[in-house]
Coordinates of C-alpha atoms (C1' of nucleotides) in Angstrom, one line a residue:
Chain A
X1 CA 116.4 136.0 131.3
X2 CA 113.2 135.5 132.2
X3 CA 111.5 132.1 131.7
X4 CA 108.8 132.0 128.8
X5 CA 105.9 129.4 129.0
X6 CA 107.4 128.0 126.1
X7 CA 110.5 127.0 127.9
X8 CA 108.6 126.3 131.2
X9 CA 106.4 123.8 129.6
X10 CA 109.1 121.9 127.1
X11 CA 110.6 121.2 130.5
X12 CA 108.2 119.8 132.1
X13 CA 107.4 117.4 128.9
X14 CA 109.9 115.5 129.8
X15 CA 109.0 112.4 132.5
X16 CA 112.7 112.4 133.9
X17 CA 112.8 115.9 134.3
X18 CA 109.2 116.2 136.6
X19 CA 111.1 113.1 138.5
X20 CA 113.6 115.3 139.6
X21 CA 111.1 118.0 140.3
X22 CA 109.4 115.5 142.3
X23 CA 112.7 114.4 144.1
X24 CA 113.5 118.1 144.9
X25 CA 110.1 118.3 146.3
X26 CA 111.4 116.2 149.4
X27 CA 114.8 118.3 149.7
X28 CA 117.6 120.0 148.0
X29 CA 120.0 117.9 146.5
X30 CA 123.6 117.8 145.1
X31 CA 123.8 116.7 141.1
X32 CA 125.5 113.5 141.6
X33 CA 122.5 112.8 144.4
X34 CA 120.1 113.9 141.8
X35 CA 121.3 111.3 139.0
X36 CA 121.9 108.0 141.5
X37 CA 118.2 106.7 140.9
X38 CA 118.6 107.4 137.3
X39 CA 119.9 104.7 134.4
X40 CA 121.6 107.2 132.6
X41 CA 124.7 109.3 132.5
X42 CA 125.7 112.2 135.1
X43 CA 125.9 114.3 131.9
X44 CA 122.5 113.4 130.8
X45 CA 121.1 114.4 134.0
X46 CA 123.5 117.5 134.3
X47 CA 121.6 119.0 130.8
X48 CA 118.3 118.3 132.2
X49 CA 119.5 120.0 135.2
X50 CA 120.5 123.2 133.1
X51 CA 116.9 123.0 131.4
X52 CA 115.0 123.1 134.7
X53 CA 117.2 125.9 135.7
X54 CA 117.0 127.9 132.1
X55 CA 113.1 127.3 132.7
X56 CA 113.5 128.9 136.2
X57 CA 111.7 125.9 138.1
X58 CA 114.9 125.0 139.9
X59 CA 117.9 127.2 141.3
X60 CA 121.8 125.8 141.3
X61 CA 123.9 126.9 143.8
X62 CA 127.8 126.0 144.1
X63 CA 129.0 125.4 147.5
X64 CA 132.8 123.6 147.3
X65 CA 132.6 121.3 144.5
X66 CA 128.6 120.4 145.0
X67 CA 126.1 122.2 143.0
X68 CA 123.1 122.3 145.2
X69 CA 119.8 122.0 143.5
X70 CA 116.6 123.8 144.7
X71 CA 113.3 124.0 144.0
X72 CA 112.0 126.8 142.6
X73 CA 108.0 126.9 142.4
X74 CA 107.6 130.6 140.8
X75 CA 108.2 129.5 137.5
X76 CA 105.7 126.6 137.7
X77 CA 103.0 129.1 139.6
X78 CA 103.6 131.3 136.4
X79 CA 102.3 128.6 134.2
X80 CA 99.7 127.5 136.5
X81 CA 98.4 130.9 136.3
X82 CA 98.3 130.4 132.5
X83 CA 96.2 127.1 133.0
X84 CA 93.6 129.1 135.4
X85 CA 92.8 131.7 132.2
X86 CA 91.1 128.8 131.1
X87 CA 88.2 129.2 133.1
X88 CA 86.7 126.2 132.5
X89 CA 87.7 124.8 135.6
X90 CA 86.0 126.0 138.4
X91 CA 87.8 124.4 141.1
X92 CA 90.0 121.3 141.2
X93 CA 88.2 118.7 141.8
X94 CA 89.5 116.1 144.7
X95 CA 89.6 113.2 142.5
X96 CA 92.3 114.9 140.5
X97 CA 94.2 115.6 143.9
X98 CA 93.8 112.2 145.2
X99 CA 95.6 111.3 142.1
X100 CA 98.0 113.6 142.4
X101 CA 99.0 112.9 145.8
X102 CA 99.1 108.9 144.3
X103 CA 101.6 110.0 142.2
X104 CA 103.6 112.2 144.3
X105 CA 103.7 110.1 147.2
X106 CA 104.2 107.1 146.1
X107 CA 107.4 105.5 148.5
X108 CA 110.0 106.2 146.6
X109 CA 109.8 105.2 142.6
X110 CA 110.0 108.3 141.4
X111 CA 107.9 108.4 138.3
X112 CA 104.3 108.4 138.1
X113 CA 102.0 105.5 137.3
X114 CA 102.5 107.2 133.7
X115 CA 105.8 106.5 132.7
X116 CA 109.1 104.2 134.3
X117 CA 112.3 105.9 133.8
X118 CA 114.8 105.4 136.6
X119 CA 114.3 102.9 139.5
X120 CA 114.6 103.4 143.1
X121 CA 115.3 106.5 144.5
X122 CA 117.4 105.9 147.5
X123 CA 116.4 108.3 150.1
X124 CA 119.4 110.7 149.6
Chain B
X1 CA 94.2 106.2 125.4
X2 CA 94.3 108.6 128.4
X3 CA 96.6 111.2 127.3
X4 CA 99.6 111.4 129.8
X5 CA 101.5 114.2 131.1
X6 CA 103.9 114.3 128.7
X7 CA 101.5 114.9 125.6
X8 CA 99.9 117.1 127.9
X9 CA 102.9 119.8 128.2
X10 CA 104.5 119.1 125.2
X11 CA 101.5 120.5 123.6
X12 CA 101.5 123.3 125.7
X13 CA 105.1 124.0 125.0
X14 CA 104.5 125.4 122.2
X15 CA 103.1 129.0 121.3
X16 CA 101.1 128.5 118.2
X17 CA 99.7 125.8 120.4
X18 CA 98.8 127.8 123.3
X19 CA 97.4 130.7 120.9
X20 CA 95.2 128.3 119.6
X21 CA 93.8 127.1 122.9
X22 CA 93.2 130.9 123.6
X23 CA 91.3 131.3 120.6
X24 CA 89.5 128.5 121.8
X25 CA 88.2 129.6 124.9
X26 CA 86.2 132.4 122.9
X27 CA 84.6 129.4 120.6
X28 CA 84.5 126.6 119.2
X29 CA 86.3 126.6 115.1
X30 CA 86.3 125.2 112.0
X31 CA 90.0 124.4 111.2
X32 CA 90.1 126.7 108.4
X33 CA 89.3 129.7 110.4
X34 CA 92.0 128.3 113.0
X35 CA 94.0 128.7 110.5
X36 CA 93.7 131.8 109.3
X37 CA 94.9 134.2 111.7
X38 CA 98.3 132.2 111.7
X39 CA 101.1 133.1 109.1
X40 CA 101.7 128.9 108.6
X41 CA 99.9 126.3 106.3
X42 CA 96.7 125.1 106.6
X43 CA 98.5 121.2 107.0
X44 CA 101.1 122.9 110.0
X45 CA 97.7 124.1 112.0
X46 CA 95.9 120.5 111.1
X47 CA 98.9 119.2 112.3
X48 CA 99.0 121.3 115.6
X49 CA 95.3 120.7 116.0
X50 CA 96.2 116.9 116.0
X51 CA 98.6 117.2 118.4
X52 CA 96.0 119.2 120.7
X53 CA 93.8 116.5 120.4
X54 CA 95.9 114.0 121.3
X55 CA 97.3 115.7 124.6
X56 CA 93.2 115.5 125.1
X57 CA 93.4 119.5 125.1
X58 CA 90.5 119.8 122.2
X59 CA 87.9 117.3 120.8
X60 CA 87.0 117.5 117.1
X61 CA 84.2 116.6 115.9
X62 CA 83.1 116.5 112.0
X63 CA 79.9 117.6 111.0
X64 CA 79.2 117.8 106.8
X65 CA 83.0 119.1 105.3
X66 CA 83.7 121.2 108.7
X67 CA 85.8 119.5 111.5
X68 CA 84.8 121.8 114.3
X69 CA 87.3 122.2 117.1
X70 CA 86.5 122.4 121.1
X71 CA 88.2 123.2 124.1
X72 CA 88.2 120.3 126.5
X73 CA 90.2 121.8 129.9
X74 CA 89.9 117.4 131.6
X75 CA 93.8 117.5 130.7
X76 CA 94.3 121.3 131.6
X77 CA 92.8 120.0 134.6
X78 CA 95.6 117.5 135.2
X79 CA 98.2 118.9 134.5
X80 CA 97.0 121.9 136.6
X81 CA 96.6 119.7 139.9
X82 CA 100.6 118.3 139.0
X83 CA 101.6 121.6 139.2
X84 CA 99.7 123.1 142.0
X85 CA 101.3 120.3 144.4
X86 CA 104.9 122.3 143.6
X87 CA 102.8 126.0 143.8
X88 CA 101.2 125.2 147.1
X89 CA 103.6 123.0 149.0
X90 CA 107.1 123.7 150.0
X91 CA 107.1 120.4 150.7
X92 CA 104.3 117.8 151.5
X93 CA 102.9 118.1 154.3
X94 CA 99.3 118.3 155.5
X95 CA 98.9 122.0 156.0
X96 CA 99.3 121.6 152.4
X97 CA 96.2 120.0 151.8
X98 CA 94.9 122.6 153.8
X99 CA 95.6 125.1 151.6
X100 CA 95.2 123.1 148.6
X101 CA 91.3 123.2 149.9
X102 CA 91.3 126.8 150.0
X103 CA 91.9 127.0 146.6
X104 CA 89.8 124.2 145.9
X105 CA 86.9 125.8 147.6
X106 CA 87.8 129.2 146.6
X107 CA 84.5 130.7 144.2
X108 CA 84.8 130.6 140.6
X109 CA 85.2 134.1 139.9
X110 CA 86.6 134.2 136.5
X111 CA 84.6 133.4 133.0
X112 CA 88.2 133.8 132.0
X113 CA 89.9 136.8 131.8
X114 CA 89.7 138.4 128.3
X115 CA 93.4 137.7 126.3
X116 CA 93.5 138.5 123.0
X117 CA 94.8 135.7 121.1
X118 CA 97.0 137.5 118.6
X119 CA 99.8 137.9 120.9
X120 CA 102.8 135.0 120.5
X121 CA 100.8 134.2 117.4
X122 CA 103.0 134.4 114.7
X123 CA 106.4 132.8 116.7
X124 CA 109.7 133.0 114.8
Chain C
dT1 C1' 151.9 118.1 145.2
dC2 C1' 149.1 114.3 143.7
dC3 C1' 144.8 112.2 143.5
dA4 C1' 139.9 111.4 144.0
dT5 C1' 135.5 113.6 143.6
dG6 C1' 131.9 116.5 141.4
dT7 C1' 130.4 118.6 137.4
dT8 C1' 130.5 120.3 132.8
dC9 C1' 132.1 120.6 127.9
dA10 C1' 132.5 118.9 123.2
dA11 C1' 131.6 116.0 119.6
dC12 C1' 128.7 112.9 118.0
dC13 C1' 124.3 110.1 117.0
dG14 C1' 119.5 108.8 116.1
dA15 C1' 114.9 110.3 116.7
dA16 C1' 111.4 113.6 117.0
dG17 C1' 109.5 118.4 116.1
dG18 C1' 107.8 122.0 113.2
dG19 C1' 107.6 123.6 108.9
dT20 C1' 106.9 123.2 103.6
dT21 C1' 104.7 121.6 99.2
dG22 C1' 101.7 118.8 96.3
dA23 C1' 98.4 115.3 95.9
dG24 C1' 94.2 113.3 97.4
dA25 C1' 89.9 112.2 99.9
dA26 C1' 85.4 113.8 101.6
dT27 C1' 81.7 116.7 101.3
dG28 C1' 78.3 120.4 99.7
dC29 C1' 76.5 123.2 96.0
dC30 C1' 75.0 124.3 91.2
Chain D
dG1 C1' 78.3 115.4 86.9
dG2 C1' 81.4 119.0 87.7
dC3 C1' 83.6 122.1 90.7
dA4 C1' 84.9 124.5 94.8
dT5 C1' 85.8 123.9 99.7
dT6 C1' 87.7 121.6 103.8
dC7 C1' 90.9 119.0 105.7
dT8 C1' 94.6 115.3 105.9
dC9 C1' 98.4 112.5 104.0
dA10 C1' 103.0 111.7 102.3
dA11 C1' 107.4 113.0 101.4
dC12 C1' 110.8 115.9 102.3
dC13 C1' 114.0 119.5 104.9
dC14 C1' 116.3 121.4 108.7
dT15 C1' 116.7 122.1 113.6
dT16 C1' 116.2 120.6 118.3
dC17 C1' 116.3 117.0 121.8
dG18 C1' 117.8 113.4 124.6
dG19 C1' 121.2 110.4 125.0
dT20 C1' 126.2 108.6 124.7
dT21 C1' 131.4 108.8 125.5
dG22 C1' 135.7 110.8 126.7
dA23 C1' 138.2 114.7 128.0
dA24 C1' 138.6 118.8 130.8
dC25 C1' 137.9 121.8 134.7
dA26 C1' 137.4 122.8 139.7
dT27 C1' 137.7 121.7 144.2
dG28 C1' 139.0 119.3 148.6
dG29 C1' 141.9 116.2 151.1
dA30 C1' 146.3 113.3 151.9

DNA sequence: TCCATGTTCAACCGAAGGGTTGAGAATGCC
DNA sequence: GGCATTCTCAACCCTTCGGTTGAACATGGA
């Protein structure tokens, strides 16, 4: 099915889910990988995994007993395209990439200056 | 208080929501005739509106009995750069800033395309 | 075959979301 | 003042969401 804004955006409300956006960025990654830096359950991050997916912004693949996770940008490019309709913003302006490249960058604690879920995100 | 990302797309997440930004872009409203094209209460819109306002998506601003509603893109605008930094880069790296200043420096075409808002009006 | 590993399923729980209705607070008009 | 208009508040309802736990399924390795 294809991905409606509605389900794009609910998942990317969610500050745990963008962390693993953010943590696929870097590489793909097996599920078990994807829930180490997190405090909560495998099953936890398994549903969140399924709600990227249903969303489109990631891709599961099973190879032996690991489900690889992937990153899947269409979905998000889909609802950036949205965002553009609104004209108002003529360009991006650097400030607001500086800060996004704060947030994205940033060693390896996962989520943004916004919010704290998880902790350290070993690398891999 | 600086809305934060979440706000930001859970407001977006929704399609009475999004219609409502839409209609937006045309104008700024009175609540009332926010209202009106939707098949919902007058207190479900002002409720909507609320949560518009608090993502930082609209101002509202009361002048006599009329709260009128505006479009204010600032948290489009962020949540815009989040998702470019998934569009543009397969993964971070500095030919993706290069590109990211294409865009950036790419002319503002658009006064925003021309959508009609009744489309995902009525949800359900 | 048996066991460990990787992942999901099922049932449950509390909180939040989106809607309703009815009452109530401001404001403008006569 | 009296009344209509505009909008929000409060209480409620039902559904969805995000999390838990424990069991189950699937695979790989000894």
């Amino acid at each position: 099915m294809a991905p409606s804004l509605d389900t794009i955006f609910a998942a990317l409300s969610d500050p745990t889910r963008r962390a693993i956006l953010t943590m696929l960025l870097e590489d793909d990654m097996a599920v078990t990988d994807v829930a180490e830096p997190f405090e909560m359950s495998l099953a936890a991050i398994s549903k969140h995994l399924v709600i990227l997916a249903n969303a489109g912004l990631i891709a599961q693949e099973k190879r032996g007993r690991v489900k690889w996770c992937k990153l899947q940008p269409d979905a998000l490019r889909e609802a950036s395209v949205w965002m553009q309709g609104f004209g108002q913003f003529e360009a991006i302006n650097l400030d607001a990439f500086e800060r996004f490249l704060e947030t994205e960058l940033a060693p390896a604690d996962l989520p943004g200056p916004d919010e704290e879920p998880g902790e350290e995100a070993s690398g891999r």
